[in-house]
Coordinates of N, CA and C and ligand atoms in Angstrom, one line a residue:
X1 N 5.0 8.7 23.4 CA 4.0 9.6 22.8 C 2.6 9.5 23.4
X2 N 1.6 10.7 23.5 CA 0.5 10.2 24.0 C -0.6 10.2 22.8
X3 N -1.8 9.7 23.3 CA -2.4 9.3 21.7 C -2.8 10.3 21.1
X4 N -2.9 11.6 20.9 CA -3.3 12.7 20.4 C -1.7 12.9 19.7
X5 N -0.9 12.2 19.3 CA 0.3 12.8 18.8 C 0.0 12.7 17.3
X6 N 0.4 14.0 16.9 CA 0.1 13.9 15.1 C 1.1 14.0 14.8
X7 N 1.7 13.4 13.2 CA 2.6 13.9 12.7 C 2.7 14.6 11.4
X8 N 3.3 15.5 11.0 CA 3.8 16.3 9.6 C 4.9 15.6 9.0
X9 N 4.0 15.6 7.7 CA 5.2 15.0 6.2 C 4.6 16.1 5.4
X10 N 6.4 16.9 5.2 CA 6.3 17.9 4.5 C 6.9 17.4 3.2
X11 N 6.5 18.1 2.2 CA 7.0 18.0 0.9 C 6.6 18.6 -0.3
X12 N 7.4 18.7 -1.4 CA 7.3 19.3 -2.4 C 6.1 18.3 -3.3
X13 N 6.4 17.2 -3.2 CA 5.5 16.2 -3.6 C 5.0 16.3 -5.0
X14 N 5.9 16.1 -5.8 CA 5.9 16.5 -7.1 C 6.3 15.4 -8.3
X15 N 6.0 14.3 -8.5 CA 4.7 14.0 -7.5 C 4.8 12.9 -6.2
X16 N 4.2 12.7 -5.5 CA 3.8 12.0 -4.5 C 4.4 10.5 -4.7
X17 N 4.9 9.7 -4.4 CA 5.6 8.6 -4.1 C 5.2 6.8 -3.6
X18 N 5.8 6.1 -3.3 CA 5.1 5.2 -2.3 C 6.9 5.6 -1.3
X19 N 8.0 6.1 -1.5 CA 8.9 6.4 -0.7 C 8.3 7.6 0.5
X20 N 7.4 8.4 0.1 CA 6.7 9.2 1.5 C 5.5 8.4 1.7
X21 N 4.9 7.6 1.3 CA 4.1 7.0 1.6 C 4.5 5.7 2.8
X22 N 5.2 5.0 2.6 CA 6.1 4.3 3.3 C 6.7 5.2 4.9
X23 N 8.0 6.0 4.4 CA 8.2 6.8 5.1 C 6.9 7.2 6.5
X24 N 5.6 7.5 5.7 CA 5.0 8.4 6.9 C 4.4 7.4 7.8
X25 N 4.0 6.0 7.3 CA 3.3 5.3 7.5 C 4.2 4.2 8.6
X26 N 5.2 3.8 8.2 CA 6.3 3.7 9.1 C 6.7 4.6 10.4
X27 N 6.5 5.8 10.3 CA 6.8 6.6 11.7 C 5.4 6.9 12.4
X28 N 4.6 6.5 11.5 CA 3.1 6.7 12.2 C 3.2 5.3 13.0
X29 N 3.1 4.0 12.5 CA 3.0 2.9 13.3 C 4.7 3.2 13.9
X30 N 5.5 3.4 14.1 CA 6.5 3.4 15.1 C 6.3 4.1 16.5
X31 N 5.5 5.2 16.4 CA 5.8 6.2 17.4 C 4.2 6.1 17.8
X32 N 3.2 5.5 16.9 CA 2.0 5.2 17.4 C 1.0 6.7 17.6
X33 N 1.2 7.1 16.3 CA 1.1 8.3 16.2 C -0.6 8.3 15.2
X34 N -1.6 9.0 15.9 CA -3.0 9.2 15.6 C -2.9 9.6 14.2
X35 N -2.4 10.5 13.9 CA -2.8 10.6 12.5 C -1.3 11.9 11.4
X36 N -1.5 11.5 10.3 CA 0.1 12.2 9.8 C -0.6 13.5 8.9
X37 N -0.4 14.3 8.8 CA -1.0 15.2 7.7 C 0.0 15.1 6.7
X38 N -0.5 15.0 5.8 CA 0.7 15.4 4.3 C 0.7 17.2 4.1
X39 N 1.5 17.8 3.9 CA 1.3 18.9 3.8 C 2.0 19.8 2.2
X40 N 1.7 19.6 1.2 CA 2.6 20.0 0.3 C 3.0 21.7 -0.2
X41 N 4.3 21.8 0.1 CA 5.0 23.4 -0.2 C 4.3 23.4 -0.9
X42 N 4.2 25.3 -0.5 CA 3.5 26.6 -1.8 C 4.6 26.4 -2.5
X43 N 5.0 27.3 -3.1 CA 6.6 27.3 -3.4 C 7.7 27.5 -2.7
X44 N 8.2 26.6 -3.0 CA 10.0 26.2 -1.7 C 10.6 27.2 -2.3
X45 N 10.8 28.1 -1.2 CA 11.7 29.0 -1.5 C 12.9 29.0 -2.5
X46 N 13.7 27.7 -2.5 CA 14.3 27.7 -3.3 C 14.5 27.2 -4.9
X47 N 13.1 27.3 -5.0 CA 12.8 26.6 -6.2 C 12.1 27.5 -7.1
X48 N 11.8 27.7 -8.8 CA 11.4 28.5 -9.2 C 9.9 27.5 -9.7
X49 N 9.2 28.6 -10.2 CA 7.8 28.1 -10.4 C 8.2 27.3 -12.0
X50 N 9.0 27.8 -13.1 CA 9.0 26.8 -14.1 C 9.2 25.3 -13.3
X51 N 10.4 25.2 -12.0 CA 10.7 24.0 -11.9 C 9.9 22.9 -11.0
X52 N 8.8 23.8 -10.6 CA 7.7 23.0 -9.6 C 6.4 22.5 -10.5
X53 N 5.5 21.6 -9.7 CA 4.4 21.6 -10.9 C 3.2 23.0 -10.1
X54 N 2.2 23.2 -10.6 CA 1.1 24.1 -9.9 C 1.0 23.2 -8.7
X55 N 0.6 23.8 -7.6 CA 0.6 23.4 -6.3 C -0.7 22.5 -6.4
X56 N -1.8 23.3 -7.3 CA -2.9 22.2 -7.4 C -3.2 20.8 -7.6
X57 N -2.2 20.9 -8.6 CA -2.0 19.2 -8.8 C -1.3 18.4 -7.8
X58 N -0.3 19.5 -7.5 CA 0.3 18.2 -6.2 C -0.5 17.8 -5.0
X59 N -1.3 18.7 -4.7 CA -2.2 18.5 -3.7 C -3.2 17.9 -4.5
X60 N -3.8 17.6 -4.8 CA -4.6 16.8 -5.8 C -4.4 15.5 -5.9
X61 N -3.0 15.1 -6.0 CA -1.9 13.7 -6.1 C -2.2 13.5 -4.6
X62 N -1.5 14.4 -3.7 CA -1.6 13.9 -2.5 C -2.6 13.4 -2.1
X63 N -3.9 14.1 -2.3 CA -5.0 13.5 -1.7 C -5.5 12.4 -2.4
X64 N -5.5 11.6 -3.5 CA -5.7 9.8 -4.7 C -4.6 8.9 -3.8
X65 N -3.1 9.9 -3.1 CA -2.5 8.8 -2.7 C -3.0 8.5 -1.4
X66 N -3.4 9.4 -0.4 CA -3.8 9.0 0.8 C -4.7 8.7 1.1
X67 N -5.7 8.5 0.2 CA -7.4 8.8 0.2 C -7.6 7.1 0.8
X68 N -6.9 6.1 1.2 CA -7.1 4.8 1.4 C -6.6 4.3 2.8
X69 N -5.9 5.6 3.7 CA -5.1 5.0 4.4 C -6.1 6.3 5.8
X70 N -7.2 5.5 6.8 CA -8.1 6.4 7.4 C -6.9 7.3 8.1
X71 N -5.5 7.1 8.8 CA -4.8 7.6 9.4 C -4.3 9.5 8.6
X72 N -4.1 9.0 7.3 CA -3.4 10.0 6.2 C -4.8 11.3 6.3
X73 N -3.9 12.5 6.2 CA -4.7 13.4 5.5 C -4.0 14.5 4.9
X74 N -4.8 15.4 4.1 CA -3.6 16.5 3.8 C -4.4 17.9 3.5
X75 N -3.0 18.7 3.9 CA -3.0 20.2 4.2 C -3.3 20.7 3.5
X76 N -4.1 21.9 2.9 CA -4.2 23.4 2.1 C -2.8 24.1 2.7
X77 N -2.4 24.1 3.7 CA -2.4 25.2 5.0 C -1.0 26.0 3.9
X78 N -0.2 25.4 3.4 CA 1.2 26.1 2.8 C 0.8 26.7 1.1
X79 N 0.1 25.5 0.5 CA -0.7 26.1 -0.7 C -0.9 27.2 -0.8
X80 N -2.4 27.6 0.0 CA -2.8 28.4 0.0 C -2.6 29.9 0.8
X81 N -1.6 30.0 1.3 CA -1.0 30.9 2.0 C 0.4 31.3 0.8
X82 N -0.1 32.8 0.8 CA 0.9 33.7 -0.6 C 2.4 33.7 0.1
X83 N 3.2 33.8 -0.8 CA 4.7 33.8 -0.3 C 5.2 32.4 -0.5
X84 N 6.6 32.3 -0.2 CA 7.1 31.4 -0.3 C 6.7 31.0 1.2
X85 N 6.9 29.3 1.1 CA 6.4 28.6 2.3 C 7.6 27.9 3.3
X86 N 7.2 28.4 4.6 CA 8.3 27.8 5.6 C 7.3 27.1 6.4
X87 N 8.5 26.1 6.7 CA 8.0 25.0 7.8 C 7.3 25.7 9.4
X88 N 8.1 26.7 10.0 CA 8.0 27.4 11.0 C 6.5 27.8 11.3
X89 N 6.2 28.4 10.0 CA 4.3 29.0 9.9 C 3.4 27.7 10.3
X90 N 3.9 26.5 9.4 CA 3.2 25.3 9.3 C 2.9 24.6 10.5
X91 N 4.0 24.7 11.3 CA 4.3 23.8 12.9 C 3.6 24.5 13.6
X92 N 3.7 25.7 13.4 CA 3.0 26.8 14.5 C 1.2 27.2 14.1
X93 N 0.7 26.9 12.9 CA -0.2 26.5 12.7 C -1.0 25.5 13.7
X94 N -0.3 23.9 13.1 CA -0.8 22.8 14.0 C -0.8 23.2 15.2
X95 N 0.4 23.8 15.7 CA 0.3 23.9 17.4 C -0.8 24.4 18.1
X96 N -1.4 26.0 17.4 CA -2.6 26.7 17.5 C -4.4 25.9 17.4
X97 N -4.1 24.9 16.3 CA -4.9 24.2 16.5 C -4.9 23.0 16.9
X98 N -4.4 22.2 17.7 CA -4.3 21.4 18.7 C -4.0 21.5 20.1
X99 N -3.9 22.5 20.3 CA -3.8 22.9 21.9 C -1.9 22.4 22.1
X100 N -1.4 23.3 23.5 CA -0.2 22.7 24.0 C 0.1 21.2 24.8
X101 N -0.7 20.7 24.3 CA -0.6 19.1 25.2 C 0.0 18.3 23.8
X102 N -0.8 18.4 22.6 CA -0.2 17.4 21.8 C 1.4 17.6 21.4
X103 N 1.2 15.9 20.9 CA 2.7 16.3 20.6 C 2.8 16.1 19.4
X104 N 4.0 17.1 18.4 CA 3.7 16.7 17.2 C 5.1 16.5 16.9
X105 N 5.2 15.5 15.9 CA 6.2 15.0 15.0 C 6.5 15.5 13.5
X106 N 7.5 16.3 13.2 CA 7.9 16.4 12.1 C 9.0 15.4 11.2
X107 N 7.9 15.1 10.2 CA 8.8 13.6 9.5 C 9.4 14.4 8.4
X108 N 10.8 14.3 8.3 CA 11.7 14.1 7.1 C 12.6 13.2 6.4
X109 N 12.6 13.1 5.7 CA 13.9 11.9 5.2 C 15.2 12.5 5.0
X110 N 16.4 11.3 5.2 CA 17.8 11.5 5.3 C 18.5 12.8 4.6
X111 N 17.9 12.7 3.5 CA 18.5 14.2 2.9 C 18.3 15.2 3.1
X112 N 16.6 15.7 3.5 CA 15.6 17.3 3.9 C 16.8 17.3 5.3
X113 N 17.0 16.7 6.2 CA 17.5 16.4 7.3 C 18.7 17.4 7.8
X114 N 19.8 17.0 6.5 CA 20.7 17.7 6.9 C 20.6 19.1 6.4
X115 N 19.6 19.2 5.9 CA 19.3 20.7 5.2 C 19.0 21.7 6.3
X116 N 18.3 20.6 8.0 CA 18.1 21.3 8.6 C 18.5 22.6 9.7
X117 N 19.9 22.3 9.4 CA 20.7 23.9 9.9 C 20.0 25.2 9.3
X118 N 20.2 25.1 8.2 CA 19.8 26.7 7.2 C 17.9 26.7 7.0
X119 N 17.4 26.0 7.7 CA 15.4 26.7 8.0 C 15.7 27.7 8.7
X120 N 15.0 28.4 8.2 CA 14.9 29.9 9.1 C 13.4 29.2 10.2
X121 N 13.7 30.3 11.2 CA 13.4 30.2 12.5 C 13.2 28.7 13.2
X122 N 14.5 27.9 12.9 CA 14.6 26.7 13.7 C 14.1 26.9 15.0
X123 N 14.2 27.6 16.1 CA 14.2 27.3 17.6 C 12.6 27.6 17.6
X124 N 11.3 28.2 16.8 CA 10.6 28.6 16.9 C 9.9 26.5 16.4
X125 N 10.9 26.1 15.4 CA 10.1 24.8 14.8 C 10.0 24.0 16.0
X126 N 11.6 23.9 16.9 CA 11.6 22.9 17.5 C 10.7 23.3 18.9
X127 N 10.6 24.1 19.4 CA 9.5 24.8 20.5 C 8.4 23.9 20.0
X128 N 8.1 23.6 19.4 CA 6.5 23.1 19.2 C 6.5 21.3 18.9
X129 N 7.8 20.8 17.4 CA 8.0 19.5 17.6 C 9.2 18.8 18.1
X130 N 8.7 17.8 17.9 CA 10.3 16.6 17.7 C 10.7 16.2 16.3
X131 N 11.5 16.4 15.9 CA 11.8 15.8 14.0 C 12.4 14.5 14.3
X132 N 11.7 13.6 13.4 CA 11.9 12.6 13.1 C 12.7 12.1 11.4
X133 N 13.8 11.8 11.7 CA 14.6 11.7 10.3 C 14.4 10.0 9.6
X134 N 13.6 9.9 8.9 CA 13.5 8.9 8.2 C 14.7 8.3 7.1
X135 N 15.3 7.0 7.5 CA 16.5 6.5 6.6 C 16.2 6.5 4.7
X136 N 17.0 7.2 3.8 CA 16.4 7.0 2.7 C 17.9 6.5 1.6
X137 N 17.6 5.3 0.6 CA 19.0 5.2 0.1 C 19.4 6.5 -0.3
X138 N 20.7 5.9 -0.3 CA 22.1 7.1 -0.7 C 22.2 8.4 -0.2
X139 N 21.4 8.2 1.1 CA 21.2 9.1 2.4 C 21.8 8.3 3.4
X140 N 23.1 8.2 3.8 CA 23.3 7.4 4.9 C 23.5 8.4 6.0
X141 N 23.1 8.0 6.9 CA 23.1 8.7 8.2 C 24.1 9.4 8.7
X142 N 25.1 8.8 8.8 CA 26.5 9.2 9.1 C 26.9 10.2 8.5
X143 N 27.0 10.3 7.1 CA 27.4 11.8 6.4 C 26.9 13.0 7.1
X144 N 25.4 12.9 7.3 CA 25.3 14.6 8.0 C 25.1 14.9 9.7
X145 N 25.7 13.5 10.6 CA 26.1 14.1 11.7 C 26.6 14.9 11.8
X146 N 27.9 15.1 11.2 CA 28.2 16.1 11.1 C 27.8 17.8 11.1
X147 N 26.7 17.9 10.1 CA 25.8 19.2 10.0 C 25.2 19.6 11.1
X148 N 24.6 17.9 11.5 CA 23.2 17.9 12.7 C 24.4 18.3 14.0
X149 N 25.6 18.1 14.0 CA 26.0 18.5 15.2 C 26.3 19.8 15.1
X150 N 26.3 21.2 14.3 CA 26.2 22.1 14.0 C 25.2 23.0 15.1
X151 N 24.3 21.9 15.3 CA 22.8 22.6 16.0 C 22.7 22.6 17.6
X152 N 22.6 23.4 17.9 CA 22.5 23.3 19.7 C 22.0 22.2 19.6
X153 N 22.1 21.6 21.6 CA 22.4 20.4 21.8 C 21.0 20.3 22.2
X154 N 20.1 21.3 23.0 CA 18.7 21.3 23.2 C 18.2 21.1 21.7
X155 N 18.5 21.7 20.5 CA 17.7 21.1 19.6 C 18.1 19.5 18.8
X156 N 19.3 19.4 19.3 CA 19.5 18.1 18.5 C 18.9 17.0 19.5
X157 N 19.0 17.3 20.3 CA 18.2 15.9 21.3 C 17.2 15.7 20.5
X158 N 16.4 16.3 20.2 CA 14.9 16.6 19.5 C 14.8 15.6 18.2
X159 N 16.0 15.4 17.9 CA 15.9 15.0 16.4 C 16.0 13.1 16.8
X160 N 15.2 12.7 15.7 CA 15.6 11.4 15.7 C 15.5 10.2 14.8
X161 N 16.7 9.6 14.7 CA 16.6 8.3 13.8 C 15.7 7.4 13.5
X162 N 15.3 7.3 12.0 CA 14.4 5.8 12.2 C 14.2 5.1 11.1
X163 N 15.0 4.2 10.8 CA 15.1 3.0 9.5 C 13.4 2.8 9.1
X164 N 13.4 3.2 8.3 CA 12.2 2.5 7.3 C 12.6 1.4 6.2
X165 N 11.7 0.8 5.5 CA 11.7 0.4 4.7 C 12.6 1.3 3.1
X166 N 13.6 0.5 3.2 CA 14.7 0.9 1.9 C 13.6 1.2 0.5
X167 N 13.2 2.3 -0.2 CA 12.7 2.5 -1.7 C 13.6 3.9 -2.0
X168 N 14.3 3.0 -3.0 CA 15.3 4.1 -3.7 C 14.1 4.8 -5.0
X169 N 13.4 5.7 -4.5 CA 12.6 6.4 -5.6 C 12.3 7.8 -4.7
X170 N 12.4 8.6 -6.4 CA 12.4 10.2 -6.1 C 11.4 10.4 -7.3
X171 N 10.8 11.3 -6.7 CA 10.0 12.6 -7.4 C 11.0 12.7 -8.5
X172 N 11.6 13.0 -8.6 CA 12.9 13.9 -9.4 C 13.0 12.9 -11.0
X173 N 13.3 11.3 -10.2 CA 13.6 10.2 -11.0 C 12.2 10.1 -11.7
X174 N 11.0 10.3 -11.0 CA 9.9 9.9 -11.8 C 9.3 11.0 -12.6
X175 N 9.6 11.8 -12.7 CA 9.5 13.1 -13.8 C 10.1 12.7 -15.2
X176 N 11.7 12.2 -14.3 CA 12.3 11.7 -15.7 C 11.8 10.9 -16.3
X177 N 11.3 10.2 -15.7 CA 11.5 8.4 -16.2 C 10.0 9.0 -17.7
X178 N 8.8 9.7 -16.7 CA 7.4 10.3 -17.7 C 8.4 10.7 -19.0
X179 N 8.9 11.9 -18.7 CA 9.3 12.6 -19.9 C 10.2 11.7 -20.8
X180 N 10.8 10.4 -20.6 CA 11.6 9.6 -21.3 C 10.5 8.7 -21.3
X181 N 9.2 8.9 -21.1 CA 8.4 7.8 -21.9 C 8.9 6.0 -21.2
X182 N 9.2 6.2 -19.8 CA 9.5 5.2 -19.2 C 8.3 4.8 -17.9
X183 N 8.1 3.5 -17.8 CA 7.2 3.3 -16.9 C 7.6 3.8 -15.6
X184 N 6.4 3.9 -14.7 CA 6.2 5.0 -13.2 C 4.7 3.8 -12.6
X185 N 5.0 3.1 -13.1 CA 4.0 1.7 -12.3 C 4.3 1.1 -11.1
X186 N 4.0 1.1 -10.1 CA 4.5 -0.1 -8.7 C 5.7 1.6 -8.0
X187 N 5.8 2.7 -8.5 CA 6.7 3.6 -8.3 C 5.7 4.8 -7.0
X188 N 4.8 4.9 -8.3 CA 3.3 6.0 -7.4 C 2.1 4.9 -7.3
X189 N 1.1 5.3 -6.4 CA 0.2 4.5 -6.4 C -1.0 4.7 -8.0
X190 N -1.5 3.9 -8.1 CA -2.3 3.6 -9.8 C -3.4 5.0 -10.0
X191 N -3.7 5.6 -9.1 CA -4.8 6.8 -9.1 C -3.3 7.8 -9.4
X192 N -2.0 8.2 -8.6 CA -1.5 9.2 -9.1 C -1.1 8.9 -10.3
X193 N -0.4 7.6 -10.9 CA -0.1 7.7 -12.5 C -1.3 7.3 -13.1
X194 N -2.8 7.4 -13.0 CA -3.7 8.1 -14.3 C -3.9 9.5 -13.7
X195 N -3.3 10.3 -12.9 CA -3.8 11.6 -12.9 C -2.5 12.2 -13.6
X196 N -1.5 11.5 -13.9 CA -0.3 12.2 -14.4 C -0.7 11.8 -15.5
X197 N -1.0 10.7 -15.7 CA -1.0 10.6 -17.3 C -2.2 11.2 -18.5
X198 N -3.5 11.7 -17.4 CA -5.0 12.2 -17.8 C -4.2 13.7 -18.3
X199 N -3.4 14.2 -16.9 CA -3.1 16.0 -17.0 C -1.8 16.4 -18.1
X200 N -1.1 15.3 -18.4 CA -0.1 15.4 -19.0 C 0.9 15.8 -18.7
X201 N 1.1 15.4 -17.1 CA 2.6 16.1 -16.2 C 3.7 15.4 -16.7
X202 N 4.6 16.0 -16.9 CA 6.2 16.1 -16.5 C 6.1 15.4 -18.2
X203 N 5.5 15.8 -18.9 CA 5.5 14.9 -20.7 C 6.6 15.9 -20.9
X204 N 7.5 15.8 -21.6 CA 8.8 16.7 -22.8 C 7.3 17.7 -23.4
X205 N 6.8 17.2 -23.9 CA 5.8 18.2 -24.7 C 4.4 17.8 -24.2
X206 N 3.9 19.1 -23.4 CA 2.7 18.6 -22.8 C 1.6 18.3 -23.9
X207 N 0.5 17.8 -23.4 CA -0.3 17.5 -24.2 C -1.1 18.9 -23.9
X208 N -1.5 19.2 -25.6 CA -2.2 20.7 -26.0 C -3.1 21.4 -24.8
X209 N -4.0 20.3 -24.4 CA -5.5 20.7 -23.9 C -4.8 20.8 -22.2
X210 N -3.8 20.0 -21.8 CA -3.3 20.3 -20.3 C -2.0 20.4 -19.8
X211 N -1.9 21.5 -20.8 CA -0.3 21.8 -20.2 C 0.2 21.6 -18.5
X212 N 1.4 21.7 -18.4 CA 1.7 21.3 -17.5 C 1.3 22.5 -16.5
X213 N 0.8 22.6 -14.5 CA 0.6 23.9 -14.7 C -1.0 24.8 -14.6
X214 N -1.8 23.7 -16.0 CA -2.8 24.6 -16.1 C -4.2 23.8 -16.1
X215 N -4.8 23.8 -15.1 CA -5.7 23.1 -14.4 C -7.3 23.2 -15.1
X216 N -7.2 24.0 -16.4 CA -8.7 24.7 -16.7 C -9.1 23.9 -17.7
Ligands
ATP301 P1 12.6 15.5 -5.5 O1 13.4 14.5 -6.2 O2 11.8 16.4 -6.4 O3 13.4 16.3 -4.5 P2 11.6 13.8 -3.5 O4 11.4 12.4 -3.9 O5 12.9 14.1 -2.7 O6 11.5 14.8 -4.7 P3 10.2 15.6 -1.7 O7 8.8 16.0 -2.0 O8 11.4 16.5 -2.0 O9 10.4 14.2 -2.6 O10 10.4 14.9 -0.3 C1 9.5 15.2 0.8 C2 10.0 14.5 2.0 O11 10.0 13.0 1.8 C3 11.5 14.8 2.3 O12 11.7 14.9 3.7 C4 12.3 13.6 1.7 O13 13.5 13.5 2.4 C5 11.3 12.5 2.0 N1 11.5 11.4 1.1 C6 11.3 11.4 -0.3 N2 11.5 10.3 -0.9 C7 11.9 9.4 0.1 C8 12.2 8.0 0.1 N3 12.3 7.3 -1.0 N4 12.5 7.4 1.4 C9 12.5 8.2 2.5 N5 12.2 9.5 2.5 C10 11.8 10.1 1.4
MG302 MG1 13.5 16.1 -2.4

């Protein structure tokens, strides 16, 4: 890689983790990569807005978790662009503004990974990066060779392996664990759970003054 190589960690980020944290931070010192953008989905197409939180807050989280690490930074760019959000606009974004010399890296973990047959306008993503597939439990690698061999052989070159550090923790799990009134300490970094716990995310019954959602 040459030193102007950035990389993209895409995500729903709902909220934000030390498993993307880890993840990005690990392919940034592996590949020796200048700096990672965090970028969090408008709305993922396949998701409905009851089941996401407002984009505001996630990008909100994102920036308390990265705000310590000079390499990390993060995107408006999918936010704030109407419509549902694809990776394709995103990559092709960065590429516009970095000129054709850099190189950039798109980070996913083991599971987004095998999803990656069905992104619309793949050959337009891979034109611009290389994806990097980060190992994540109960994502073992092996199961979706299979899929990844699905993908022309020019794009699968592109793609690549890379063991991080094992944290079995999901967004998904830590919503639950809030709404079950279970600790999310040592899970997100200490600034995202007092901003979950100030705004009243992912509570069974939000608290009156900040529903879940509503930023005013
Ligand atoms: P959810 O449970 O809501 O799907 P999530 O924890 O999977 O949330 P996402 O925002 O969906 O988080 O993931 C963003 C990216 O980070 C994806 O590429 C995903 O594979 C990767 N990722 C998330 N958690 C981990 C983890 N613990 N280890 C490695 N990669 C991860
Ligand atoms: Mg996920």
């Amino acid at each position: 890689m040459t030193n102007r190589a950035i990389g993209i960690m895409g995500g729903t980020f709902d909220p934000v983790h030390y498993g993307h944290l880890v993840t990005a931070e690990s392919v940034r010192a592996h590949y020796g990569l200048q700096e990672v953008v965090f970028v969090p989905t408008g709305m993922p197409p396949h998701k409905s807005p009851e089941q996401v939180s407002q984009a505001e807050h996630r990008y909100l989280m994102t920036v308390l978790a990265t705000a310590t690490n000079p390499a990390f930074s993060v995107s408006r760019s999918e936010i704030d662009r109407p419509g549902p959000s694809f990776t394709a606009d995103t990559v092709r974004e960065v590429r516009q503004s970095r000129g054709p010399l850099d190189e950039i890296v798109f980070i996913t973990g083991a599971d987004a990974v095998r999803q990656l047959p069905s992104w619309s306008r793949l050959d337009e993503i891979f034109q611009h990066c290389e994806v990097v597939a980060a190992s994540r439990p109960g994502y073992p690698f092996a199961e979706f060779e299979q899929e990844i061999a699905l993908l022309p052989r020019p794009l699968r070159r592109r793609i690549h392996f890379l063991e991080v550090p094992a944290l079995a923790i999901s967004s998904s799990d830590i919503r639950h664990r809030v709404a079950e009134g279970m600790p999310i300490r040592y899970l997100v970094p200490e600034a995202v759970q007092i901003y979950i716990d100030k705004m009243g995310l992912y509570r069974k019954v939000p608290a009156a003054a900040n529903r879940r959602g509503d930023l005013s």
